[in-house]
């Protein structure tokens, strides 16, 4: 694939949209902006495009895709059934109002619903599962493209499998630029983390498969009851939502997360952390410290001091990465993937991640992504 096409980044215009639509109709895949992260889009009706999505991303075929649909005024299950997306008969009548409430409140936006699928939805898109993931994206450029092609667009995040999700057109180019022809530039992704995936599991049950850009509390407040968590058993026995795989969203360089904040460690504990870093990378000279909320300054100073006490001749240079100095979840989500990508491109050889200690709003998704992007630093 190395000598393939070089993607062109095109700003949004009528011409770009027509070009993208033509490529899509011929079974090609295109980089598209969404409000969450950039996607790698292909027409749901094209087996060739679906196959290409998996091969371009190097994504295993057991990991199903999300189908993106055009915005409509009528957000009903009947309408999804008329458009041949879902099998309405498999949704209990008593459960329909809660699903329609979600569609009406949060579509278009960062919510993906997993519903019983219609027979016409290709098995390749759903990895043979009896359900299909559907989302109505809010980004105007994506909506215009959906209107232009008048068909659903399957789109996973436009990164190589397991890697950091792209939030800029340029990120898509660095991930997949040698494999696709066109990337539509829609600016920086506003939300910064992928959509929240909620599965209809029958009998009044809604399961949170992936925390994401729509806060869990907002869904629960609307429904007046909690979402069921996808549990460890389900994870082990079937893939459910491979976004749940343990390693995902990961930088290329070594990334470790701490179980407790640097400032909460005793002096001996901190010394053991530093010792472990040098055991893993004996010639460690440049370290990045990621702080999910608040300031990383004090923590950085403490690590620097511990390193220079350990070996005054080999000082450790620290770069601190703050997702949101004021501790705001929306701001932190927006800077998350850029921060991980910037670390990969920096001179640091190791990333140390402070724990996410807030669980409200988008911090749930941030904690989830950081967990999958790193290994826990265990002190023996
Ligand atoms: O925000 C987003 O959702 C982005 C943008 C591009 O729209 N897309 C995205 O797609 O994150 P992807 O492929 O990276 O993640 C899709 C997630 C995966 O965890 C997949 O396993 C899950 O949705 N999924 C898709 N279909 C499913 C199904 N039928 N049952 C359970 N999980 C499903
Ligand atoms: Mg992804």
CSV table of C-alpha atoms and ligand atoms in Angstrom, one decimal, residues 57 59 157 159 165 194 210 248-249, ligand 2:
chain,number,residue,atom,x,y,z
A,57,UNK,CA,-7.7,0.8,8.1
A,59,UNK,CA,-9.3,-3.3,10.7
A,157,UNK,CA,-12.7,6.8,12.6
A,159,UNK,CA,-7.1,6.1,11.6
A,165,UNK,CA,-8.4,9.0,16.2
A,194,UNK,CA,-16.1,9.4,19.3
A,210,UNK,CA,-18.9,3.0,24.6
A,248,UNK,CA,-6.9,1.2,21.2
A,249,UNK,CA,-6.5,4.9,20.6
B,2,LIG,MG1,-12.1,4.1,16.0
